[in-house]
Amino acid sequence: MSESPLGFATIAGAGLMLVLILNLGGNDHSNDPQAADPTPELSMLADTDIKESDEVAVAEASTGKTPDTDVVPAAAQTYRLRRNETLIGLLHRAGISSVEAHKAVGVLKDVTNLRRLQRGQEVRIIPATDKSGSIQELRMRDSFEAEAVLRAADGRYDATRTPIATLALTHLVEGEITDSLYLSAQRAGLPTPVIVELIRLMSFDVDFEREIRTGDRFQVYFERTYAPDFGDLAEGRILHMRLELQKRTLEATYFEDETGRGDYFDANGHSTRKALMKTPLDVTVVTSSYGKRKHPVLGYTRQHTGVDFRARTGTPIMAAGDGVVERASRYGGYGNYIRIRHNSTYQTAYAHLSKYGRGIKAGVRVKQGQIIGYAGATGRVTAAHLHYEVLVNGRHANPLTLKLPTGRVLEKEQLATFQHAQAALVADIDKILMQQQILQTASADTVNPSPDSDGVAGMTNTADR
């Protein structure tokens, strides 16, 4: 895992500056008469400061009062919203009077949605210094890049939204698949939201049951945002991904055209997005294929109208494409069931769910890759799994062999612009990999220095090569 080349250069520059400062500060000036004997002017000034400080201390001790200075503001106290607690309840707990709490909430609701506050929400409060039960300042970070700020002003409260300082970064994670893509990527340090997006994007072309094998490799280069004041990160968009399978290699690069419309394209400028994903979850085992089979519960042979994927209870299930939920309810032997209409041609169905995704109900519009439910064992089943169906013009089709229409294709100037942008991203990745190799070699040389040199010299020589 590595940060962007720019971040690497910044860190290296900061380290070099620190070395120079330490070297300058560590010089021996014991034989320098100018260093040993400061100028008379500085000595006199220091003596004067000490005397004035002593006089102030004596005056304070004799009168019991301090000179005219500003009142030191109270320190901010951090509170967290408790279960079933309202913001007014939190303010009461912080010592704010009922009247002032209602005033504050009445102003804050104009700059933030108080109904969306959840348990654990941090609220930083500076109480008024006059102990009147009012607020001097309140800060509440309700999104990654902004916070609601309330301040006392002339006997009333003013509320604004203040942006939080952030730093844009890029990050590279690569690894080898040893079981499932999801678990292998998780062990390699790829954040969960990025893993879900990776699987969603690769699901257009990859049959996770037949194509993913031990020893396959993945590489993901993605954006992230760092908030220094809070010390946390937000994961962003995938910029480039690569999946090396046994029989083929898949690549996808994010590209925005001159109108700001963005999508993922392969090296030839063909969109990787299709009408439907091949599989709506990351799995490695199909337990029952499309076609005639002996029903495991009923005991007789009949048409199996979909594909069963082995999935533990609670495994997230994604919408195979954009569309509208036609049904999200109990449906006989299907158990908890969802059917989505994607257009006039395609519908998909998902059965035996343990529960539905947040807000999923009939009539709701969903996006491709959105989590709509979770695998389970409801209905007429013997074990937890997902039953997945695709209907074409109302007739069932095999989801794994269905030929789907491709998406957008870049041509001429757009294709040239895309290929230039893709080459720049790949060059960035190559730089990161080279820097990572240099750091690893330098670290090894530091731990096991050569016999004729110390560890620092070995590291420097390796880095310079």
CSV table of C-alpha atoms in Angstrom, one decimal:
chain,number,residue,atom,x,y,z
A,1,MET,CA,0.0,0.0,0.0
A,2,SER,CA,1.4,3.4,-0.9
A,3,GLU,CA,0.3,7.0,-1.2
A,4,SER,CA,0.6,9.1,-4.3
A,5,PRO,CA,3.9,10.1,-5.8
A,6,LEU,CA,3.2,13.7,-4.7
A,7,GLY,CA,2.6,12.6,-1.1
A,8,PHE,CA,5.8,10.5,-1.2
A,9,ALA,CA,7.8,13.6,-2.4
A,10,THR,CA,6.2,15.8,0.3
A,11,ILE,CA,7.1,13.3,3.1
A,12,ALA,CA,10.6,12.9,1.7
A,13,GLY,CA,11.1,16.7,1.6
A,14,ALA,CA,9.9,17.1,5.1
A,15,GLY,CA,12.3,14.4,6.3
A,16,LEU,CA,15.2,16.1,4.6
A,17,MET,CA,14.3,19.4,6.1
A,18,LEU,CA,14.1,17.8,9.6
A,19,VAL,CA,17.6,16.3,9.1
A,20,LEU,CA,19.0,19.8,8.1
A,21,ILE,CA,17.4,21.4,11.1
A,22,LEU,CA,18.8,18.8,13.5
A,23,ASN,CA,22.3,19.1,12.0
A,24,LEU,CA,22.2,22.9,12.3
A,25,GLY,CA,20.9,22.7,15.9
A,26,GLY,CA,23.4,20.1,16.9
A,27,ASN,CA,26.6,22.1,15.8
A,28,ASP,CA,29.1,22.6,18.7
A,29,HIS,CA,29.5,26.3,19.4
A,30,SER,CA,31.5,25.9,22.6
A,31,ASN,CA,34.6,27.5,21.0
A,32,ASP,CA,32.7,30.3,19.4
A,33,PRO,CA,33.1,33.4,21.5
A,34,GLN,CA,30.1,35.0,19.9
A,35,ALA,CA,27.9,32.1,20.8
A,36,ALA,CA,29.3,31.8,24.3
A,37,ASP,CA,28.9,35.5,25.1
A,38,PRO,CA,25.6,36.9,23.8
A,39,THR,CA,25.5,40.5,22.7
A,40,PRO,CA,25.2,43.1,25.6
A,41,GLU,CA,22.0,44.4,24.1
A,42,LEU,CA,20.3,40.9,24.3
A,43,SER,CA,21.6,40.3,27.8
A,44,MET,CA,20.3,43.7,29.1
A,45,LEU,CA,16.9,43.0,27.4
A,46,ALA,CA,16.7,39.6,29.1
A,47,ASP,CA,17.5,41.0,32.5
A,48,THR,CA,14.9,43.7,32.0
A,49,ASP,CA,12.2,41.1,31.1
A,50,ILE,CA,13.1,39.1,34.2
A,51,LYS,CA,12.8,42.1,36.5
A,52,GLU,CA,9.5,43.2,35.0
A,53,SER,CA,8.1,39.7,35.4
A,54,ASP,CA,9.2,39.6,39.1
A,55,GLU,CA,7.6,43.0,39.7
A,56,VAL,CA,4.3,41.9,38.2
A,57,ALA,CA,4.4,38.7,40.4
A,58,VAL,CA,5.0,40.8,43.6
A,59,ALA,CA,2.1,43.2,42.7
A,60,GLU,CA,-0.2,40.3,42.1
A,61,ALA,CA,0.7,38.7,45.5
A,62,SER,CA,0.2,42.0,47.4
A,63,THR,CA,-3.1,43.0,45.9
A,64,GLY,CA,-4.6,39.6,45.0
A,65,LYS,CA,-5.5,41.0,41.6
A,66,THR,CA,-4.0,40.4,38.1
A,67,PRO,CA,-3.3,43.2,35.6
A,68,ASP,CA,-6.0,44.0,33.0
A,69,THR,CA,-6.1,40.9,30.8
A,70,ASP,CA,-8.8,39.1,28.8
A,71,VAL,CA,-10.8,36.5,30.6
A,72,VAL,CA,-9.5,33.0,29.6
A,73,PRO,CA,-12.3,31.3,27.7
A,74,ALA,CA,-13.7,28.0,29.0
A,75,ALA,CA,-12.4,24.9,27.3
A,76,ALA,CA,-14.6,23.0,24.8
A,77,GLN,CA,-16.3,19.9,26.2
A,78,THR,CA,-17.1,17.0,23.9
A,79,TYR,CA,-20.4,15.2,24.4
A,80,ARG,CA,-21.8,12.2,22.4
A,81,LEU,CA,-25.5,11.7,21.6
A,82,ARG,CA,-26.9,8.8,23.5
A,83,ARG,CA,-29.4,6.2,22.4
A,84,ASN,CA,-32.8,7.8,21.9
A,85,GLU,CA,-31.4,11.2,23.1
A,86,THR,CA,-32.3,14.5,21.4
A,87,LEU,CA,-30.0,17.4,20.9
A,88,ILE,CA,-31.9,19.3,23.5
A,89,GLY,CA,-31.4,16.4,26.0
A,90,LEU,CA,-27.7,16.5,25.3
A,91,LEU,CA,-27.6,20.3,25.9
A,92,HIS,CA,-29.4,19.8,29.2
A,93,ARG,CA,-26.8,17.2,30.2
A,94,ALA,CA,-24.1,19.7,29.3
A,95,GLY,CA,-25.5,22.2,31.8
A,96,ILE,CA,-27.4,24.4,29.3
A,97,SER,CA,-30.7,25.8,30.5
A,98,SER,CA,-33.9,24.7,28.8
A,99,VAL,CA,-34.6,28.2,27.4
A,100,GLU,CA,-31.1,28.5,25.9
A,101,ALA,CA,-31.2,24.9,24.6
A,102,HIS,CA,-34.4,25.5,22.7
A,103,LYS,CA,-33.0,28.8,21.3
A,104,ALA,CA,-29.9,27.0,20.0
A,105,VAL,CA,-31.8,24.2,18.4
A,106,GLY,CA,-34.2,26.6,16.7
A,107,VAL,CA,-31.2,28.3,15.1
A,108,LEU,CA,-29.2,25.1,14.3
A,109,LYS,CA,-32.1,23.5,12.4
A,110,ASP,CA,-31.6,26.1,9.6
A,111,VAL,CA,-28.1,24.9,8.8
A,112,THR,CA,-28.2,21.1,9.6
A,113,ASN,CA,-30.8,18.3,9.5
A,114,LEU,CA,-31.2,17.5,13.2
A,115,ARG,CA,-33.5,14.5,12.3
A,116,ARG,CA,-30.5,12.7,10.8
A,117,LEU,CA,-28.4,12.9,14.0
A,118,GLN,CA,-27.5,9.4,15.2
A,119,ARG,CA,-26.2,7.8,18.3
A,120,GLY,CA,-22.6,8.7,18.9
A,121,GLN,CA,-22.8,12.1,17.2
A,122,GLU,CA,-20.1,14.4,18.7
A,123,VAL,CA,-21.1,17.8,19.9
A,124,ARG,CA,-18.4,20.2,21.2
A,125,ILE,CA,-19.7,22.9,23.5
A,126,ILE,CA,-18.0,26.0,25.1
A,127,PRO,CA,-20.4,27.3,27.8
A,128,ALA,CA,-20.8,31.0,28.5
A,129,THR,CA,-18.3,32.3,31.1
A,130,ASP,CA,-21.0,34.1,33.1
A,131,LYS,CA,-22.5,30.7,34.2
A,132,SER,CA,-25.9,31.8,32.9
A,133,GLY,CA,-26.6,28.4,31.3
A,134,SER,CA,-26.1,29.7,27.8
A,135,ILE,CA,-23.7,28.7,25.0
A,136,GLN,CA,-20.6,30.6,23.9
A,137,GLU,CA,-19.9,28.3,21.0
A,138,LEU,CA,-21.1,24.9,19.7
A,139,ARG,CA,-19.6,22.8,16.9
A,140,MET,CA,-21.2,19.7,15.4
A,141,ARG,CA,-19.5,17.9,12.5
A,142,ASP,CA,-22.5,16.5,10.6
A,143,SER,CA,-20.6,15.5,7.4
A,144,PHE,CA,-17.0,14.7,6.6
A,145,GLU,CA,-16.2,18.0,5.0
A,146,ALA,CA,-18.3,20.5,7.0
A,147,GLU,CA,-19.6,21.2,10.5
A,148,ALA,CA,-22.5,23.3,11.9
A,149,VAL,CA,-21.2,26.1,14.1
A,150,LEU,CA,-23.3,28.1,16.6
A,151,ARG,CA,-22.0,31.2,18.3
A,152,ALA,CA,-23.4,33.7,20.8
A,153,ALA,CA,-23.7,37.3,19.4
A,154,ASP,CA,-25.3,40.3,21.0
A,155,GLY,CA,-27.7,38.2,23.2
A,156,ARG,CA,-28.7,35.9,20.4
A,157,TYR,CA,-27.3,32.9,18.5
A,158,ASP,CA,-26.0,32.8,14.9
A,159,ALA,CA,-25.4,29.5,13.1
A,160,THR,CA,-23.4,28.8,10.0
A,161,ARG,CA,-21.9,25.9,8.1
A,162,THR,CA,-18.1,25.9,8.1
A,163,PRO,CA,-16.0,23.8,5.8
A,164,ILE,CA,-13.4,21.5,7.3
A,165,ALA,CA,-9.9,21.6,5.9
A,166,THR,CA,-9.1,18.5,4.0
A,167,LEU,CA,-6.2,17.1,1.9
A,168,ALA,CA,-6.8,15.1,-1.3
A,169,LEU,CA,-4.8,11.9,-1.5
A,170,THR,CA,-4.6,8.8,-3.7
A,171,HIS,CA,-3.8,5.3,-2.4
A,172,LEU,CA,-2.8,2.1,-4.0
A,173,VAL,CA,-3.6,-1.4,-2.7
A,174,GLU,CA,-2.7,-4.7,-4.5
A,175,GLY,CA,-2.7,-8.3,-3.5
A,176,GLU,CA,-3.2,-12.0,-4.3
A,177,ILE,CA,-6.6,-13.8,-4.1
A,178,THR,CA,-6.4,-16.7,-1.7
A,179,ASP,CA,-10.1,-17.4,-1.2
A,180,SER,CA,-12.8,-14.8,-2.2
A,181,LEU,CA,-12.0,-11.4,-3.7
A,182,TYR,CA,-13.7,-9.7,-0.8
A,183,LEU,CA,-11.8,-11.4,2.0
A,184,SER,CA,-8.5,-11.2,0.2
A,185,ALA,CA,-8.9,-7.4,-0.5
A,186,GLN,CA,-9.9,-6.9,3.1
A,187,ARG,CA,-6.8,-8.6,4.3
A,188,ALA,CA,-4.7,-6.5,1.9
A,189,GLY,CA,-6.1,-3.3,3.6
A,190,LEU,CA,-8.6,-2.2,1.0
A,191,PRO,CA,-11.4,-0.3,2.8
A,192,THR,CA,-14.8,-2.0,2.7
A,193,PRO,CA,-16.6,0.7,0.6
A,194,VAL,CA,-13.9,0.5,-2.0
A,195,ILE,CA,-14.2,-3.3,-2.0
A,196,VAL,CA,-17.9,-3.1,-2.6
A,197,GLU,CA,-17.4,-0.7,-5.5
A,198,LEU,CA,-14.6,-2.9,-7.0
A,199,ILE,CA,-16.9,-5.9,-6.9
A,200,ARG,CA,-19.8,-3.9,-8.4
A,201,LEU,CA,-17.6,-2.7,-11.3
A,202,MET,CA,-16.1,-6.1,-12.0
A,203,SER,CA,-19.4,-7.9,-11.8
A,204,PHE,CA,-20.3,-6.7,-15.3
A,205,ASP,CA,-17.6,-8.9,-16.8
A,206,VAL,CA,-16.5,-11.4,-14.1
A,207,ASP,CA,-18.2,-14.7,-13.3
A,208,PHE,CA,-17.1,-14.9,-9.7
A,209,GLU,CA,-18.0,-18.6,-9.4
A,210,ARG,CA,-16.1,-19.8,-12.5
A,211,GLU,CA,-13.3,-17.3,-13.1
A,212,ILE,CA,-11.9,-16.3,-9.7
A,213,ARG,CA,-9.1,-18.7,-8.7
A,214,THR,CA,-6.4,-18.9,-6.0
A,215,GLY,CA,-3.3,-17.0,-7.2
A,216,ASP,CA,-5.2,-14.4,-9.2
A,217,ARG,CA,-4.2,-10.8,-8.4
A,218,PHE,CA,-5.9,-7.4,-8.0
A,219,GLN,CA,-4.7,-3.8,-8.0
A,220,VAL,CA,-6.8,-0.8,-7.0
A,221,TYR,CA,-5.8,2.9,-7.2
A,222,PHE,CA,-8.3,5.2,-5.5
A,223,GLU,CA,-8.9,8.6,-4.1
A,224,ARG,CA,-9.2,9.4,-0.4
A,225,THR,CA,-9.6,12.6,1.6
A,226,TYR,CA,-7.8,13.3,4.9
A,227,ALA,CA,-9.1,15.7,7.5
A,228,PRO,CA,-6.0,16.8,9.6
A,229,ASP,CA,-7.9,18.5,12.3
A,230,PHE,CA,-9.9,15.3,13.0
A,231,GLY,CA,-7.3,12.7,12.0
A,232,ASP,CA,-9.7,10.6,9.9
A,233,LEU,CA,-10.1,9.6,6.2
A,234,ALA,CA,-13.0,9.3,3.7
A,235,GLU,CA,-12.6,6.9,0.9
A,236,GLY,CA,-13.3,8.2,-2.6
A,237,ARG,CA,-13.7,7.1,-6.1
A,238,ILE,CA,-11.7,4.3,-7.7
A,239,LEU,CA,-9.4,5.8,-10.4
A,240,HIS,CA,-8.0,2.6,-11.9
A,241,MET,CA,-8.4,-1.1,-11.2
A,242,ARG,CA,-6.8,-4.3,-12.6
A,243,LEU,CA,-7.7,-7.9,-12.1
A,244,GLU,CA,-5.3,-10.6,-13.3
A,245,LEU,CA,-7.2,-13.8,-13.9
A,246,GLN,CA,-5.7,-17.1,-15.1
A,247,LYS,CA,-7.0,-16.7,-18.7
A,248,ARG,CA,-7.3,-12.9,-19.1
A,249,THR,CA,-6.6,-9.6,-17.5
A,250,LEU,CA,-9.3,-6.9,-16.9
A,251,GLU,CA,-8.6,-3.2,-16.5
A,252,ALA,CA,-10.9,-0.3,-16.0
A,253,THR,CA,-10.1,3.4,-15.7
A,254,TYR,CA,-12.3,6.3,-14.6
A,255,PHE,CA,-12.7,9.1,-17.2
A,256,GLU,CA,-14.8,12.3,-17.3
A,257,ASP,CA,-15.5,13.9,-20.7
A,258,GLU,CA,-15.7,17.6,-21.4
A,259,THR,CA,-19.3,17.7,-20.1
A,260,GLY,CA,-18.3,16.2,-16.8
A,261,ARG,CA,-20.0,12.9,-17.4
A,262,GLY,CA,-17.9,10.1,-15.9
A,263,ASP,CA,-17.7,6.4,-16.3
A,264,TYR,CA,-15.3,3.5,-16.4
A,265,PHE,CA,-13.7,2.3,-19.6
A,266,ASP,CA,-11.3,-0.4,-20.7
A,267,ALA,CA,-8.0,0.2,-22.7
A,268,ASN,CA,-10.0,0.4,-26.0
A,269,GLY,CA,-12.4,3.0,-24.7
A,270,HIS,CA,-15.4,0.7,-24.2
A,271,SER,CA,-17.5,1.3,-21.2
A,272,THR,CA,-17.2,-1.5,-18.6
A,273,ARG,CA,-20.8,-0.9,-17.5
A,274,LYS,CA,-23.5,-3.1,-18.9
A,275,ALA,CA,-27.3,-3.2,-18.3
A,276,LEU,CA,-27.0,-5.8,-15.6
A,277,MET,CA,-24.2,-7.3,-13.5
A,278,LYS,CA,-23.6,-11.0,-13.9
A,279,THR,CA,-23.7,-11.6,-10.2
A,280,PRO,CA,-25.3,-9.4,-7.5
A,281,LEU,CA,-22.8,-10.4,-4.8
A,282,ASP,CA,-19.2,-11.5,-4.3
A,283,VAL,CA,-19.4,-15.3,-4.2
A,284,THR,CA,-17.2,-18.2,-5.3
A,285,VAL,CA,-19.8,-21.1,-5.3
A,286,VAL,CA,-22.9,-21.7,-7.4
A,287,THR,CA,-24.9,-24.3,-5.5
A,288,SER,CA,-27.6,-24.8,-8.1
A,289,SER,CA,-27.5,-23.7,-11.7
A,290,TYR,CA,-30.3,-22.7,-14.1
A,291,GLY,CA,-32.3,-25.5,-15.6
A,292,LYS,CA,-34.1,-28.7,-14.6
A,293,ARG,CA,-33.1,-30.2,-11.2
A,294,LYS,CA,-34.5,-32.3,-8.3
A,295,HIS,CA,-35.9,-29.9,-5.8
A,296,PRO,CA,-34.0,-30.3,-2.4
A,297,VAL,CA,-37.2,-29.9,-0.3
A,298,LEU,CA,-40.1,-31.1,-2.6
A,299,GLY,CA,-38.1,-34.1,-3.9
A,300,TYR,CA,-39.2,-34.0,-7.5
A,301,THR,CA,-37.7,-32.7,-10.7
A,302,ARG,CA,-38.8,-29.3,-12.0
A,303,GLN,CA,-37.3,-26.2,-13.8
A,304,HIS,CA,-35.0,-24.1,-11.7
A,305,THR,CA,-35.7,-20.6,-13.0
A,306,GLY,CA,-32.6,-18.9,-11.6
A,307,VAL,CA,-29.2,-19.5,-10.1
A,308,ASP,CA,-28.4,-20.2,-6.4
A,309,PHE,CA,-25.3,-18.6,-4.9
A,310,ARG,CA,-23.9,-19.9,-1.6
A,311,ALA,CA,-24.0,-16.9,0.8
A,312,ARG,CA,-23.9,-16.7,4.6
A,313,THR,CA,-26.8,-15.0,6.3
A,314,GLY,CA,-26.3,-11.2,6.2
A,315,THR,CA,-24.2,-11.1,3.0
A,316,PRO,CA,-25.1,-7.9,1.2
A,317,ILE,CA,-27.1,-8.2,-2.0
A,318,MET,CA,-26.8,-5.5,-4.7
A,319,ALA,CA,-29.2,-4.4,-7.3
A,320,ALA,CA,-28.0,-5.8,-10.7
A,321,GLY,CA,-28.9,-2.6,-12.5
A,322,ASP,CA,-30.7,0.7,-12.2
A,323,GLY,CA,-34.5,0.3,-11.9
A,324,VAL,CA,-37.7,0.5,-9.8
A,325,VAL,CA,-38.6,-2.0,-7.1
A,326,GLU,CA,-41.8,-3.7,-8.2
A,327,ARG,CA,-42.1,-5.9,-5.1
A,328,ALA,CA,-40.4,-6.2,-1.7
A,329,SER,CA,-42.4,-8.6,0.5
A,330,ARG,CA,-42.9,-12.2,1.5
A,331,TYR,CA,-43.6,-14.3,-1.6
A,332,GLY,CA,-44.5,-18.0,-0.8
A,333,GLY,CA,-41.6,-20.4,-1.1
A,334,TYR,CA,-39.3,-17.6,-2.2
A,335,GLY,CA,-39.5,-16.2,1.4
A,336,ASN,CA,-38.4,-12.5,1.6
A,337,TYR,CA,-38.4,-11.5,-2.1
A,338,ILE,CA,-37.4,-8.4,-4.2
A,339,ARG,CA,-38.2,-7.9,-7.9
A,340,ILE,CA,-36.8,-4.9,-9.8
A,341,ARG,CA,-37.9,-3.7,-13.3
A,342,HIS,CA,-34.9,-2.2,-15.1
A,343,ASN,CA,-36.5,-1.2,-18.3
A,344,SER,CA,-39.1,-2.5,-20.7
A,345,THR,CA,-37.0,-5.6,-21.4
A,346,TYR,CA,-35.2,-6.7,-18.2
A,347,GLN,CA,-36.4,-7.6,-14.6
A,348,THR,CA,-34.3,-9.3,-11.8
A,349,ALA,CA,-35.5,-11.1,-8.7
A,350,TYR,CA,-33.8,-11.9,-5.4
A,351,ALA,CA,-35.2,-14.5,-3.0
A,352,HIS,CA,-34.7,-16.0,0.5
A,353,LEU,CA,-33.4,-12.8,1.9
A,354,SER,CA,-32.9,-12.4,5.7
A,355,LYS,CA,-34.0,-8.8,5.6
A,356,TYR,CA,-34.4,-5.8,3.2
A,357,GLY,CA,-32.0,-2.9,2.7
A,358,ARG,CA,-32.8,0.5,4.2
A,359,GLY,CA,-35.7,2.2,2.5
A,360,ILE,CA,-36.3,-0.7,0.0
A,361,LYS,CA,-40.0,-1.0,-0.8
A,362,ALA,CA,-42.3,-1.2,-3.8
A,363,GLY,CA,-42.0,2.0,-6.0
A,364,VAL,CA,-38.5,3.0,-4.8
A,365,ARG,CA,-35.9,3.7,-7.5
A,366,VAL,CA,-32.6,2.0,-7.0
A,367,LYS,CA,-29.1,2.4,-8.5
A,368,GLN,CA,-26.9,-0.4,-9.9
A,369,GLY,CA,-24.8,-1.8,-7.1
A,370,GLN,CA,-27.0,-0.4,-4.3
A,371,ILE,CA,-27.4,-2.8,-1.4
A,372,ILE,CA,-31.1,-3.8,-1.5
A,373,GLY,CA,-31.1,-6.7,1.0
A,374,TYR,CA,-29.1,-9.4,2.8
A,375,ALA,CA,-28.8,-13.1,2.1
A,376,GLY,CA,-30.7,-15.5,4.3
A,377,ALA,CA,-32.8,-18.7,4.6
A,378,THR,CA,-36.4,-17.6,4.4
A,379,GLY,CA,-39.0,-19.6,2.5
A,380,ARG,CA,-38.7,-23.1,1.2
A,381,VAL,CA,-34.9,-23.8,1.6
A,382,THR,CA,-32.5,-26.1,3.4
A,383,ALA,CA,-29.7,-23.5,4.0
A,384,ALA,CA,-28.8,-19.8,3.6
A,385,HIS,CA,-28.2,-18.7,0.0
A,386,LEU,CA,-29.3,-16.2,-2.6
A,387,HIS,CA,-31.7,-17.3,-5.4
A,388,TYR,CA,-31.2,-14.9,-8.3
A,389,GLU,CA,-33.4,-14.6,-11.4
A,390,VAL,CA,-33.3,-12.6,-14.7
A,391,LEU,CA,-36.4,-12.2,-16.8
A,392,VAL,CA,-36.2,-11.0,-20.4
A,393,ASN,CA,-39.5,-9.8,-21.8
A,394,GLY,CA,-41.2,-11.7,-18.9
A,395,ARG,CA,-39.5,-15.0,-19.5
A,396,HIS,CA,-36.8,-16.5,-17.3
A,397,ALA,CA,-33.2,-16.6,-18.7
A,398,ASN,CA,-29.9,-18.0,-17.5
A,399,PRO,CA,-28.2,-15.1,-15.6
A,400,LEU,CA,-24.7,-16.6,-16.2
A,401,THR,CA,-24.9,-17.0,-20.0
A,402,LEU,CA,-27.1,-14.1,-20.9
A,403,LYS,CA,-25.6,-11.7,-23.5
A,404,LEU,CA,-26.1,-8.2,-22.3
A,405,PRO,CA,-25.8,-5.0,-24.4
A,406,THR,CA,-22.6,-3.0,-23.9
A,407,GLY,CA,-22.5,0.6,-22.9
A,408,ARG,CA,-20.8,3.7,-24.2
A,409,VAL,CA,-17.8,3.7,-26.6
A,410,LEU,CA,-15.3,6.6,-26.8
A,411,GLU,CA,-14.2,7.7,-30.3
A,412,LYS,CA,-11.7,10.0,-32.0
A,413,GLU,CA,-10.7,13.0,-29.8
A,414,GLN,CA,-12.4,11.6,-26.7
A,415,LEU,CA,-10.6,8.3,-27.1
A,416,ALA,CA,-7.3,10.0,-27.5
A,417,THR,CA,-7.9,12.2,-24.3
A,418,PHE,CA,-8.9,9.1,-22.4
A,419,GLN,CA,-5.8,7.1,-23.4
A,420,HIS,CA,-3.6,10.0,-22.4
A,421,ALA,CA,-5.3,10.2,-19.0
A,422,GLN,CA,-5.0,6.4,-18.5
A,423,ALA,CA,-1.3,6.5,-19.4
A,424,ALA,CA,-0.7,9.2,-16.8
A,425,LEU,CA,-2.5,7.1,-14.1
A,426,VAL,CA,-0.6,4.0,-15.0
A,427,ALA,CA,2.7,6.0,-14.8
A,428,ASP,CA,1.7,7.2,-11.3
A,429,ILE,CA,1.1,3.6,-10.2
A,430,ASP,CA,4.5,2.6,-11.6
A,431,LYS,CA,6.1,5.4,-9.6
A,432,ILE,CA,4.4,4.3,-6.4
A,433,LEU,CA,5.5,0.7,-6.9
A,434,MET,CA,9.1,1.8,-7.5
A,435,GLN,CA,9.0,4.0,-4.4
A,436,GLN,CA,7.6,1.1,-2.4
A,437,GLN,CA,10.3,-1.2,-3.6
A,438,ILE,CA,13.0,1.4,-2.6
A,439,LEU,CA,11.5,1.8,0.9
A,440,GLN,CA,11.4,-2.0,1.4
A,441,THR,CA,15.0,-2.4,0.2
A,442,ALA,CA,16.1,0.5,2.4
A,443,SER,CA,14.3,-1.0,5.4
A,444,ALA,CA,16.0,-4.4,4.7
A,445,ASP,CA,19.4,-2.7,4.5
A,446,THR,CA,18.8,-0.9,7.8
A,447,VAL,CA,18.0,-4.1,9.6
A,448,ASN,CA,20.8,-6.1,8.0
A,449,PRO,CA,23.6,-3.5,7.0
A,450,SER,CA,26.5,-4.7,5.0
A,451,PRO,CA,29.7,-5.5,6.9
A,452,ASP,CA,31.6,-2.5,5.6
A,453,SER,CA,29.0,0.1,6.2
A,454,ASP,CA,26.5,1.2,8.9
A,455,GLY,CA,22.8,1.0,8.4
A,456,VAL,CA,22.3,4.7,7.4
A,457,ALA,CA,24.9,4.5,4.7
A,458,GLY,CA,23.3,1.3,3.3
A,459,MET,CA,19.9,2.9,3.2
A,460,THR,CA,21.1,6.0,1.5
A,461,ASN,CA,23.0,4.1,-1.2
A,462,THR,CA,19.9,1.9,-1.9
A,463,ALA,CA,17.6,4.9,-2.2
A,464,ASP,CA,20.0,6.6,-4.6
A,465,ARG,CA,20.1,3.7,-7.0
